PDB file of C-alpha atoms and ligand atoms in Angstrom:
ATOM      1  CA  MET I   8       0.014  -0.009   0.032  1.00  0.00           C
ATOM      2  CA  ARG I   9       1.277   3.533  -0.776  1.00  0.00           C
ATOM      3  CA  ARG I  10       2.457   5.663   2.145  1.00  0.00           C
ATOM      4  CA  LYS I  11      -0.038   8.219   3.311  1.00  0.00           C
ATOM      5  CA  ALA I  12       2.029  10.995   1.858  1.00  0.00           C
ATOM      6  CA  ASN I  13       1.391   9.592  -1.531  1.00  0.00           C
ATOM      7  CA  MET I  14      -2.267   9.463  -1.173  1.00  0.00           C
ATOM      8  CA  ASN I  15      -4.424  11.493  -3.430  1.00  0.00           C
ATOM      9  CA  GLU I  16      -8.213  11.775  -4.052  1.00  0.00           C
ATOM     10  CA  THR I  17      -8.287   9.124  -6.704  1.00  0.00           C
ATOM     11  CA  LEU I  18      -6.411   6.580  -4.656  1.00  0.00           C
ATOM     12  CA  LYS I  19      -8.657   7.259  -1.683  1.00  0.00           C
ATOM     13  CA  THR I  20     -11.716   6.677  -3.858  1.00  0.00           C
ATOM     14  CA  LEU I  21     -10.196   3.350  -4.997  1.00  0.00           C
ATOM     15  CA  GLN I  22      -9.473   2.308  -1.490  1.00  0.00           C
ATOM     16  CA  SER I  23     -12.987   3.107  -0.383  1.00  0.00           C
ATOM     17  CA  LEU I  24     -14.532   0.610  -3.045  1.00  0.00           C
ATOM     18  CA  ARG I  25     -16.768  -2.062  -1.611  1.00  0.00           C
ATOM     19  CA  SER I  26     -19.642  -4.197  -2.752  1.00  0.00           C
ATOM     20  CA  ILE I  27     -22.993  -3.592  -1.376  1.00  0.00           C
ATOM     21  CA  HIS I  28     -24.850  -6.947  -1.448  1.00  0.00           C
ATOM     22  CA  TRP I  29     -28.421  -5.970  -2.084  1.00  0.00           C
ATOM     23  CA  GLN I  30     -28.466  -3.512   0.879  1.00  0.00           C
ATOM     24  CA  PHE I  31     -29.258  -0.311  -0.886  1.00  0.00           C
ATOM     25  CA  ASN I  32     -31.701   2.159   0.608  1.00  0.00           C
ATOM     26  CA  GLU I  33     -34.635   3.907  -1.117  1.00  0.00           C
ATOM     27  CA  LYS I  34     -32.688   7.012  -2.379  1.00  0.00           C
ATOM     28  CA  PRO I  35     -32.977   6.878  -6.239  1.00  0.00           C
ATOM     29  CA  VAL I  36     -30.030   7.394  -8.602  1.00  0.00           C
ATOM     30  CA  SER I  37     -30.777  10.415 -10.716  1.00  0.00           C
ATOM     31  CA  ARG I  38     -30.728  10.226 -14.510  1.00  0.00           C
ATOM     32  CA  GLU I  39     -28.135  12.967 -14.375  1.00  0.00           C
ATOM     33  CA  ASP I  40     -25.892  10.818 -12.237  1.00  0.00           C
ATOM     34  CA  ILE I  41     -26.562   7.782 -14.500  1.00  0.00           C
ATOM     35  CA  GLU I  42     -25.398   9.810 -17.448  1.00  0.00           C
ATOM     36  CA  THR I  43     -22.327  11.192 -15.702  1.00  0.00           C
ATOM     37  CA  ILE I  44     -21.321   7.692 -14.709  1.00  0.00           C
ATOM     38  CA  VAL I  45     -21.839   6.211 -18.149  1.00  0.00           C
ATOM     39  CA  GLU I  46     -20.155   9.192 -19.899  1.00  0.00           C
ATOM     40  CA  HIS I  47     -17.088   8.670 -17.772  1.00  0.00           C
ATOM     41  CA  SER I  48     -17.075   4.916 -18.073  1.00  0.00           C
ATOM     42  CA  LEU I  49     -16.761   5.576 -21.774  1.00  0.00           C
ATOM     43  CA  ARG I  50     -13.392   7.052 -20.981  1.00  0.00           C
ATOM     44  CA  ALA I  51     -12.055   3.520 -20.311  1.00  0.00           C
ATOM     45  CA  ALA I  52      -9.505   2.359 -22.946  1.00  0.00           C
ATOM     46  CA  ASN I  53     -11.102   0.415 -25.788  1.00  0.00           C
ATOM     47  CA  SER I  54      -9.521  -1.817 -28.353  1.00  0.00           C
ATOM     48  CA  ASP I  55      -9.287  -0.490 -31.787  1.00  0.00           C
ATOM     49  CA  ASN I  56     -11.434   2.459 -30.811  1.00  0.00           C
ATOM     50  CA  LEU I  57     -14.558   0.439 -31.629  1.00  0.00           C
ATOM     51  CA  THR I  58     -16.647   1.238 -28.520  1.00  0.00           C
ATOM     52  CA  ASP I  59     -17.968  -2.345 -29.012  1.00  0.00           C
ATOM     53  CA  TYR I  60     -20.474  -2.290 -26.158  1.00  0.00           C
ATOM     54  CA  SER I  61     -23.778  -0.838 -25.041  1.00  0.00           C
ATOM     55  CA  VAL I  62     -25.147   0.112 -21.724  1.00  0.00           C
ATOM     56  CA  ILE I  63     -28.783  -0.552 -20.750  1.00  0.00           C
ATOM     57  CA  ALA I  64     -29.742   1.384 -17.643  1.00  0.00           C
ATOM     58  CA  VAL I  65     -32.482  -0.584 -15.907  1.00  0.00           C
ATOM     59  CA  THR I  66     -34.564   1.468 -13.529  1.00  0.00           C
ATOM     60  CA  ASP I  67     -37.835  -0.486 -13.784  1.00  0.00           C
ATOM     61  CA  PRO I  68     -38.193  -2.529 -10.531  1.00  0.00           C
ATOM     62  CA  GLU I  69     -40.017  -5.370 -12.295  1.00  0.00           C
ATOM     63  CA  ILE I  70     -37.220  -5.748 -15.020  1.00  0.00           C
ATOM     64  CA  LEU I  71     -34.629  -5.467 -12.365  1.00  0.00           C
ATOM     65  CA  SER I  72     -36.260  -8.246 -10.252  1.00  0.00           C
ATOM     66  CA  GLN I  73     -36.489 -10.569 -13.289  1.00  0.00           C
ATOM     67  CA  LEU I  74     -32.926  -9.692 -14.290  1.00  0.00           C
ATOM     68  CA  THR I  75     -31.629 -10.902 -10.885  1.00  0.00           C
ATOM     69  CA  GLU I  76     -34.139 -13.687 -10.529  1.00  0.00           C
ATOM     70  CA  GLY I  77     -35.572 -11.905  -7.569  1.00  0.00           C
ATOM     71  CA  GLU I  78     -32.279 -11.745  -5.682  1.00  0.00           C
ATOM     72  CA  SER I  79     -32.376  -7.964  -5.611  1.00  0.00           C
ATOM     73  CA  GLY I  80     -35.468  -8.234  -3.462  1.00  0.00           C
ATOM     74  CA  GLY I  81     -36.479  -4.698  -4.247  1.00  0.00           C
ATOM     75  CA  GLN I  82     -33.266  -3.576  -2.649  1.00  0.00           C
ATOM     76  CA  ALA I  83     -31.837  -2.054  -5.801  1.00  0.00           C
ATOM     77  CA  LEU I  84     -33.227   0.709  -8.045  1.00  0.00           C
ATOM     78  CA  THR I  85     -30.758   1.034 -10.759  1.00  0.00           C
ATOM     79  CA  CYS I  86     -28.605  -1.376 -12.696  1.00  0.00           C
ATOM     80  CA  LEU I  87     -26.305  -0.700 -15.602  1.00  0.00           C
ATOM     81  CA  VAL I  88     -26.157  -3.752 -17.844  1.00  0.00           C
ATOM     82  CA  TYR I  89     -22.841  -3.623 -19.775  1.00  0.00           C
ATOM     83  CA  ALA I  90     -23.183  -5.648 -23.041  1.00  0.00           C
ATOM     84  CA  ILE I  91     -20.887  -6.519 -25.851  1.00  0.00           C
ATOM     85  CA  ASP I  92     -22.436  -4.898 -28.826  1.00  0.00           C
ATOM     86  CA  GLN I  93     -21.104  -5.369 -32.329  1.00  0.00           C
ATOM     87  CA  THR I  94     -24.247  -4.555 -34.116  1.00  0.00           C
ATOM     88  CA  ARG I  95     -23.055  -0.885 -34.780  1.00  0.00           C
ATOM     89  CA  ILE I  96     -19.751  -2.128 -36.155  1.00  0.00           C
ATOM     90  CA  ILE I  97     -21.587  -4.653 -38.404  1.00  0.00           C
ATOM     91  CA  LYS I  98     -23.806  -1.805 -39.690  1.00  0.00           C
ATOM     92  CA  CYS I  99     -20.722   0.345 -40.337  1.00  0.00           C
ATOM     93  CA  ALA I 100     -19.033  -2.577 -42.130  1.00  0.00           C
ATOM     94  CA  GLU I 101     -22.038  -3.094 -44.285  1.00  0.00           C
ATOM     95  CA  ALA I 102     -22.281   0.729 -45.035  1.00  0.00           C
ATOM     96  CA  LEU I 103     -18.664   0.632 -46.213  1.00  0.00           C
ATOM     97  CA  GLY I 104     -19.072  -2.460 -48.264  1.00  0.00           C
ATOM     98  CA  TYR I 105     -17.359  -5.013 -45.946  1.00  0.00           C
ATOM     99  CA  ASP I 106     -20.132  -7.455 -46.114  1.00  0.00           C
ATOM    100  CA  GLU I 107     -18.008 -10.369 -45.091  1.00  0.00           C
ATOM    101  CA  TYR I 108     -17.025  -8.995 -41.695  1.00  0.00           C
ATOM    102  CA  GLN I 109     -17.907 -11.159 -38.785  1.00  0.00           C
ATOM    103  CA  PRO I 110     -16.576 -10.467 -35.261  1.00  0.00           C
ATOM    104  CA  TRP I 111     -15.919 -14.148 -34.663  1.00  0.00           C
ATOM    105  CA  HIS I 112     -13.382 -14.407 -37.512  1.00  0.00           C
ATOM    106  CA  ARG I 113     -10.817 -13.764 -34.892  1.00  0.00           C
ATOM    107  CA  LEU I 114     -10.986 -15.387 -31.480  1.00  0.00           C
ATOM    108  CA  TYR I 115      -8.843 -12.389 -30.406  1.00  0.00           C
ATOM    109  CA  ASN I 116     -12.019 -10.297 -30.986  1.00  0.00           C
ATOM    110  CA  PHE I 117     -13.832 -12.187 -28.244  1.00  0.00           C
ATOM    111  CA  PHE I 118     -11.103 -11.250 -25.727  1.00  0.00           C
ATOM    112  CA  ILE I 119     -11.009  -7.584 -26.685  1.00  0.00           C
ATOM    113  CA  MET I 120     -14.820  -7.474 -26.491  1.00  0.00           C
ATOM    114  CA  ILE I 121     -14.844  -8.857 -23.001  1.00  0.00           C
ATOM    115  CA  ALA I 122     -11.924  -6.668 -21.943  1.00  0.00           C
ATOM    116  CA  ASP I 123     -13.536  -3.560 -23.269  1.00  0.00           C
ATOM    117  CA  VAL I 124     -16.870  -4.041 -21.637  1.00  0.00           C
ATOM    118  CA  CYS I 125     -15.293  -4.951 -18.175  1.00  0.00           C
ATOM    119  CA  ALA I 126     -12.935  -2.004 -18.306  1.00  0.00           C
ATOM    120  CA  ALA I 127     -15.891   0.289 -18.927  1.00  0.00           C
ATOM    121  CA  ALA I 128     -17.933  -1.338 -16.180  1.00  0.00           C
ATOM    122  CA  GLN I 129     -15.218  -0.980 -13.599  1.00  0.00           C
ATOM    123  CA  THR I 130     -14.818   2.626 -14.606  1.00  0.00           C
ATOM    124  CA  ALA I 131     -18.373   3.159 -13.905  1.00  0.00           C
ATOM    125  CA  VAL I 132     -17.988   1.636 -10.422  1.00  0.00           C
ATOM    126  CA  ILE I 133     -15.203   4.201  -9.751  1.00  0.00           C
ATOM    127  CA  ALA I 134     -17.134   7.076 -11.241  1.00  0.00           C
ATOM    128  CA  ALA I 135     -20.152   6.140  -9.052  1.00  0.00           C
ATOM    129  CA  LYS I 136     -17.982   5.980  -5.913  1.00  0.00           C
ATOM    130  CA  SER I 137     -16.598   9.447  -6.608  1.00  0.00           C
ATOM    131  CA  LEU I 138     -20.193  10.768  -6.653  1.00  0.00           C
ATOM    132  CA  GLY I 139     -20.768   9.104  -3.231  1.00  0.00           C
ATOM    133  CA  MET I 140     -22.634   6.023  -4.605  1.00  0.00           C
ATOM    134  CA  ASP I 141     -21.995   2.420  -3.882  1.00  0.00           C
ATOM    135  CA  SER I 142     -22.308  -0.518  -6.269  1.00  0.00           C
ATOM    136  CA  LEU I 143     -22.453  -4.172  -6.757  1.00  0.00           C
ATOM    137  CA  VAL I 144     -20.910  -5.843  -9.799  1.00  0.00           C
ATOM    138  CA  THR I 145     -22.759  -9.003 -10.726  1.00  0.00           C
ATOM    139  CA  ASN I 146     -22.734 -11.490 -13.707  1.00  0.00           C
ATOM    140  CA  PHE I 147     -26.337 -12.523 -13.263  1.00  0.00           C
ATOM    141  CA  SER I 148     -27.011 -12.010 -17.012  1.00  0.00           C
ATOM    142  CA  HIS I 149     -25.130 -15.078 -18.046  1.00  0.00           C
ATOM    143  CA  ARG I 150     -25.098 -17.185 -14.890  1.00  0.00           C
ATOM    144  CA  HIS I 151     -28.851 -17.812 -15.327  1.00  0.00           C
ATOM    145  CA  LYS I 152     -30.612 -17.922 -18.806  1.00  0.00           C
ATOM    146  CA  PRO I 153     -28.750 -15.490 -21.031  1.00  0.00           C
ATOM    147  CA  GLN I 154     -31.192 -15.808 -23.874  1.00  0.00           C
ATOM    148  CA  GLU I 155     -34.172 -14.954 -21.594  1.00  0.00           C
ATOM    149  CA  ILE I 156     -32.368 -11.972 -20.159  1.00  0.00           C
ATOM    150  CA  MET I 157     -31.571 -10.819 -23.717  1.00  0.00           C
ATOM    151  CA  LYS I 158     -35.353 -10.990 -24.541  1.00  0.00           C
ATOM    152  CA  LEU I 159     -36.274  -9.272 -21.315  1.00  0.00           C
ATOM    153  CA  LEU I 160     -33.999  -6.360 -22.294  1.00  0.00           C
ATOM    154  CA  ASN I 161     -35.033  -6.283 -25.902  1.00  0.00           C
ATOM    155  CA  MET I 162     -31.477  -6.931 -26.898  1.00  0.00           C
ATOM    156  CA  PRO I 163     -30.614  -7.905 -30.520  1.00  0.00           C
ATOM    157  CA  GLN I 164     -30.263 -11.632 -30.619  1.00  0.00           C
ATOM    158  CA  GLU I 165     -27.154 -11.402 -32.716  1.00  0.00           C
ATOM    159  CA  TYR I 166     -23.845  -9.610 -32.162  1.00  0.00           C
ATOM    160  CA  CYS I 167     -24.847  -8.494 -28.667  1.00  0.00           C
ATOM    161  CA  PHE I 168     -24.378 -10.196 -25.249  1.00  0.00           C
ATOM    162  CA  PRO I 169     -24.790  -8.888 -21.633  1.00  0.00           C
ATOM    163  CA  VAL I 170     -21.518  -9.459 -19.752  1.00  0.00           C
ATOM    164  CA  ILE I 171     -21.580  -7.605 -16.630  1.00  0.00           C
ATOM    165  CA  GLN I 172     -24.021  -5.559 -14.445  1.00  0.00           C
ATOM    166  CA  VAL I 173     -23.228  -2.689 -12.187  1.00  0.00           C
ATOM    167  CA  VAL I 174     -26.048  -2.162  -9.554  1.00  0.00           C
ATOM    168  CA  LEU I 175     -25.838   1.373  -8.220  1.00  0.00           C
ATOM    169  CA  GLY I 176     -27.280   2.934  -5.177  1.00  0.00           C
ATOM    170  CA  TYR I 177     -26.972   4.464  -1.699  1.00  0.00           C
ATOM    171  CA  THR I 178     -26.672   2.562   1.555  1.00  0.00           C
ATOM    172  CA  ASP I 179     -27.088   3.142   5.259  1.00  0.00           C
ATOM    173  CA  LYS I 180     -24.872   0.157   5.987  1.00  0.00           C
ATOM    174  CA  ASP I 181     -21.247   0.227   6.594  1.00  0.00           C
ATOM    175  CA  PRO I 182     -19.856  -3.191   5.695  1.00  0.00           C
ATOM    176  CA  GLN I 183     -16.400  -3.395   7.213  1.00  0.00           C
ATOM    177  CA  GLN I 184     -15.420  -6.634   5.531  1.00  0.00           C
ATOM    178  CA  THR I 185     -13.721  -6.379   2.171  1.00  0.00           C
ATOM    179  CA  ARG I 186     -13.766  -9.799   0.879  1.00  0.00           C
ATOM    180  CA  GLY I 187     -11.522 -11.824  -1.465  1.00  0.00           C
ATOM    181  CA  ARG I 188      -8.256  -9.910  -1.799  1.00  0.00           C
ATOM    182  CA  LEU I 189      -4.935 -11.510  -1.651  1.00  0.00           C
ATOM    183  CA  ALA I 190      -1.895  -9.615  -0.600  1.00  0.00           C
ATOM    184  CA  MET I 191      -0.136  -7.803  -3.608  1.00  0.00           C
ATOM    185  CA  LYS I 192       2.999 -10.045  -3.081  1.00  0.00           C
ATOM    186  CA  HIS I 193       1.005 -13.046  -4.405  1.00  0.00           C
ATOM    187  CA  VAL I 194      -0.096 -11.244  -7.371  1.00  0.00           C
ATOM    188  CA  LEU I 195       2.652  -8.935  -8.569  1.00  0.00           C
ATOM    189  CA  HIS I 196       5.567 -10.376 -10.577  1.00  0.00           C
ATOM    190  CA  TYR I 197       8.407  -8.379 -11.886  1.00  0.00           C
ATOM    191  CA  ASP I 198       9.820  -9.387 -15.315  1.00  0.00           C
ATOM    192  CA  ARG I 199       9.242 -13.101 -14.872  1.00  0.00           C
ATOM    193  CA  TYR I 200       6.473 -15.091 -13.442  1.00  0.00           C
ATOM    194  CA  GLU I 201       7.310 -16.848 -10.149  1.00  0.00           C
ATOM    195  CA  PRO I 202       4.952 -19.797  -9.257  1.00  0.00           C
ATOM    196  CA  ALA I 203       3.653 -19.815  -5.777  1.00  0.00           C
ATOM    197  CA  SER I 204       5.588 -22.043  -3.309  1.00  0.00           C
ATOM    198  CA  GLU I 205       3.746 -24.509  -1.073  1.00  0.00           C
ATOM    199  CA  ALA I 206       4.291 -22.175   1.913  1.00  0.00           C
ATOM    200  CA  GLU I 207       2.721 -19.363  -0.103  1.00  0.00           C
ATOM    201  CA  VAL I 208      -0.289 -21.530  -0.964  1.00  0.00           C
ATOM    202  CA  GLN I 209      -0.828 -22.141   2.769  1.00  0.00           C
ATOM    203  CA  GLU I 210      -0.486 -18.352   3.379  1.00  0.00           C
ATOM    204  CA  MET I 211      -3.143 -17.637   0.702  1.00  0.00           C
ATOM    205  CA  ILE I 212      -5.589 -20.058   2.147  1.00  0.00           C
ATOM    206  CA  ALA I 213      -5.067 -18.421   5.575  1.00  0.00           C
ATOM    207  CA  GLU I 214      -5.370 -14.941   4.089  1.00  0.00           C
ATOM    208  CA  MET I 215      -8.809 -15.915   2.478  1.00  0.00           C
ATOM    209  CA  ASP I 216      -9.937 -17.227   5.981  1.00  0.00           C
ATOM    210  CA  LEU I 217      -9.234 -13.764   7.440  1.00  0.00           C
ATOM    211  CA  VAL I 218     -12.337 -12.499   5.624  1.00  0.00           C
ATOM    212  CA  TYR I 219     -14.318 -15.717   6.075  1.00  0.00           C
ATOM    213  CA  PRO I 220     -17.754 -14.372   4.851  1.00  0.00           C
ATOM    214  CA  GLU I 221     -20.533 -14.535   7.337  1.00  0.00           C
ATOM    215  CA  TYR I 222     -22.827 -16.431   4.902  1.00  0.00           C
ATOM    216  CA  ILE I 223     -20.616 -19.494   5.136  1.00  0.00           C
ATOM    217  CA  GLY I 224     -21.878 -19.838   8.732  1.00  0.00           C
ATOM    218  CA  GLY I 225     -19.054 -21.723  10.351  1.00  0.00           C
ATOM    219  CA  GLN I 226     -19.491 -25.156   8.952  1.00  0.00           C
ATOM    220  CA  TYR I 227     -16.221 -25.237   6.997  1.00  0.00           C
ATOM    221  CA  LYS I 228     -12.653 -25.011   8.188  1.00  0.00           C
ATOM    222  CA  HIS I 229     -11.657 -22.693   5.294  1.00  0.00           C
ATOM    223  CA  ALA I 230     -13.506 -20.176   3.251  1.00  0.00           C
ATOM    224  CA  LEU I 231     -12.254 -21.988   0.187  1.00  0.00           C
ATOM    225  CA  ASP I 232     -13.932 -25.243   1.381  1.00  0.00           C
ATOM    226  CA  TRP I 233     -17.260 -23.413   0.901  1.00  0.00           C
ATOM    227  CA  TYR I 234     -16.261 -22.245  -2.598  1.00  0.00           C
ATOM    228  CA  PHE I 235     -15.201 -25.758  -3.762  1.00  0.00           C
ATOM    229  CA  ASN I 236     -18.018 -27.663  -2.041  1.00  0.00           C
ATOM    230  CA  GLU I 237     -20.936 -25.308  -2.537  1.00  0.00           C
ATOM    231  CA  TRP I 238     -20.588 -22.157  -4.698  1.00  0.00           C
ATOM    232  CA  PHE I 239     -18.660 -23.909  -7.472  1.00  0.00           C
ATOM    233  CA  ILE I 240     -21.010 -26.928  -7.463  1.00  0.00           C
ATOM    234  CA  GLU I 241     -24.121 -24.773  -7.256  1.00  0.00           C
ATOM    235  CA  TRP I 242     -23.280 -22.999 -10.505  1.00  0.00           C
ATOM    236  CA  TYR I 243     -21.846 -26.062 -12.267  1.00  0.00           C
ATOM    237  CA  ASP I 244     -24.353 -27.513 -14.485  1.00  0.00           C
ATOM    238  CA  GLU I 245     -23.916 -29.045 -17.917  1.00  0.00           C
ATOM    239  CA  GLN I 246     -27.106 -27.560 -19.256  1.00  0.00           C
ATOM    240  CA  VAL I 247     -26.164 -24.097 -18.071  1.00  0.00           C
ATOM    241  CA  TYR I 248     -22.704 -24.556 -19.678  1.00  0.00           C
ATOM    242  CA  GLN I 249     -24.354 -25.708 -23.011  1.00  0.00           C
ATOM    243  CA  ASP I 250     -26.868 -22.869 -22.944  1.00  0.00           C
ATOM    244  CA  LEU I 251     -24.034 -20.275 -22.540  1.00  0.00           C
ATOM    245  CA  CYS I 252     -22.061 -21.752 -25.322  1.00  0.00           C
ATOM    246  CA  ASP I 253     -25.212 -21.927 -27.643  1.00  0.00           C
ATOM    247  CA  CYS I 254     -26.062 -18.371 -26.764  1.00  0.00           C
ATOM    248  CA  LEU I 255     -22.577 -17.073 -27.679  1.00  0.00           C
ATOM    249  CA  ILE I 256     -22.641 -19.028 -30.918  1.00  0.00           C
ATOM    250  CA  HIS I 257     -26.229 -17.985 -31.677  1.00  0.00           C
ATOM    251  CA  SER I 258     -25.216 -14.432 -31.001  1.00  0.00           C
ATOM    252  CA  LYS I 259     -22.483 -14.749 -33.717  1.00  0.00           C
ATOM    253  CA  LEU I 260     -19.807 -13.722 -31.261  1.00  0.00           C
ATOM    254  CA  LEU I 261     -18.165 -17.113 -31.287  1.00  0.00           C
ATOM    255  CA  CYS I 262     -17.959 -19.700 -34.065  1.00  0.00           C
ATOM    256  CA  GLU I 263     -18.431 -23.416 -33.896  1.00  0.00           C
ATOM    257  CA  ARG I 264     -14.994 -24.728 -34.717  1.00  0.00           C
ATOM    258  CA  PRO I 265     -15.961 -26.913 -37.769  1.00  0.00           C
ATOM    259  CA  GLY I 266     -17.794 -24.043 -39.444  1.00  0.00           C
ATOM    260  CA  PHE I 267     -14.848 -21.567 -39.313  1.00  0.00           C
ATOM    261  CA  SER I 268     -13.723 -20.036 -42.399  1.00  0.00           C
ATOM    262  CA  ALA I 269     -12.467 -16.492 -43.061  1.00  0.00           C
ATOM    263  CA  GLU I 270     -12.150 -17.129 -46.869  1.00  0.00           C
ATOM    264  CA  GLY I 271     -13.348 -14.141 -48.817  1.00  0.00           C
ATOM    265  CA  LEU I 272     -12.294 -11.839 -45.978  1.00  0.00           C
ATOM    266  CA  ILE I 273      -8.568 -12.163 -46.326  1.00  0.00           C
ATOM    267  CA  ARG I 274      -7.058 -10.042 -48.931  1.00  0.00           C
ATOM    268  CA  LYS I 275      -4.681 -11.996 -51.195  1.00  0.00           C
TER     269      LYS I 275
HETATM  270  C1  LIG R 316     -17.472 -10.684 -12.226  1.00  0.00           C
HETATM  271  C2  LIG R 316     -18.081 -10.357 -10.865  1.00  0.00           C
HETATM  272  C3  LIG R 316     -19.282 -10.973 -10.534  1.00  0.00           C
HETATM  273  C4  LIG R 316     -19.878 -10.805  -9.257  1.00  0.00           C
HETATM  274  N1  LIG R 316     -21.058 -11.346  -8.975  1.00  0.00           N
HETATM  275  C5  LIG R 316     -21.646 -11.120  -7.733  1.00  0.00           C
HETATM  276  C6  LIG R 316     -22.972 -11.564  -7.519  1.00  0.00           C
HETATM  277  O1  LIG R 316     -23.609 -12.105  -8.347  1.00  0.00           O
HETATM  278  N2  LIG R 316     -23.467 -11.389  -6.262  1.00  0.00           N
HETATM  279  C7  LIG R 316     -22.821 -10.584  -5.310  1.00  0.00           C
HETATM  280  O2  LIG R 316     -23.320 -10.493  -4.196  1.00  0.00           O
HETATM  281  N3  LIG R 316     -21.547 -10.161  -5.578  1.00  0.00           N
HETATM  282  C8  LIG R 316     -20.949 -10.406  -6.757  1.00  0.00           C
HETATM  283  N4  LIG R 316     -19.719  -9.790  -6.980  1.00  0.00           N
HETATM  284  C9  LIG R 316     -18.976  -9.049  -5.958  1.00  0.00           C
HETATM  285  C10 LIG R 316     -17.984  -9.826  -5.309  1.00  0.00           C
HETATM  286  O3  LIG R 316     -18.684 -10.820  -4.408  1.00  0.00           O
HETATM  287  C11 LIG R 316     -17.202  -8.852  -4.373  1.00  0.00           C
HETATM  288  O4  LIG R 316     -16.438  -8.025  -5.220  1.00  0.00           O
HETATM  289  C12 LIG R 316     -16.176  -9.630  -3.445  1.00  0.00           C
HETATM  290  O5  LIG R 316     -16.880 -10.397  -2.494  1.00  0.00           O
HETATM  291  C13 LIG R 316     -15.228  -8.724  -2.776  1.00  0.00           C
HETATM  292  O6  LIG R 316     -16.016  -7.821  -1.965  1.00  0.00           O
HETATM  293  P1  LIG R 316     -15.749  -6.237  -1.983  1.00  0.00           P
HETATM  294  O7  LIG R 316     -15.890  -5.819  -3.408  1.00  0.00           O
HETATM  295  O8  LIG R 316     -16.774  -5.621  -1.032  1.00  0.00           O
HETATM  296  O9  LIG R 316     -14.407  -5.962  -1.585  1.00  0.00           O
HETATM  297  C14 LIG R 316     -19.097 -10.040  -8.318  1.00  0.00           C
HETATM  298  C15 LIG R 316     -17.896  -9.529  -8.647  1.00  0.00           C
HETATM  299  C16 LIG R 316     -17.355  -9.644  -9.894  1.00  0.00           C
HETATM  300  C17 LIG R 316     -16.077  -8.943 -10.264  1.00  0.00           C
END
């Protein structure tokens, strides 16, 4: 951590980031604030200057409840859905006569689309915090039934996919516990990657136990026991896996391997 003398307002804002797990109060987020946040999230770096994402600001409580399968429990009033969106680029390609263009021609594109949309979403989290607002990042949109969520939000069924949501709001709570952070020494490598030693692995397990979340309820020795025995298993489901793959292929953001051909696109 930087010494106090090096602290500035931006670093203070970053240090104060925390997730509010559906404990927002009734104070609404104004449209002006939504627009300030999204405008500044657009300042995040984006690959090839394509701005290949869209943001759907959900403020209708019914839509929000369906989006989160009821988990929000009326405790959230605003949610920004950050979605990959190649529809504008496809239209630009058509307008310029590049009819063969398909985003999935390069697997590389899939990574830049995900990276762009996540960079923008995290920038929204920081912008919101700087305005005195808290947030919760969630990946509901693809953990459940992505195709249904796309229909719910009236999203194009092709070239679009909701990746990450930023729930915004105010809270009266003051959660002290910041969860799931390893010390920087485990994460930062200079010049060459150093694999973790056995001793470091034990240290990391112990570090994760320091912030043993209250919802685990004491039945496991380690916080990670809960992750491996419950959370990972709860969300491991072959059908869900298949649905997500189908949805990405159907959205034309990924290609089924045997069908791949960029012929006609590559200039000889
Ligand atoms: C991709 C992603 C998905 C997440 N999904 C959820 C979620 O569905 N529900 C939830 O309560 N928190 C979710 N979180 C928030 C994490 O649980 C939270 O960041 C973590 O526990 C650390 O807590 P802190 O942000 O308060 O430090 C998600 C975070 C990320 C980055």
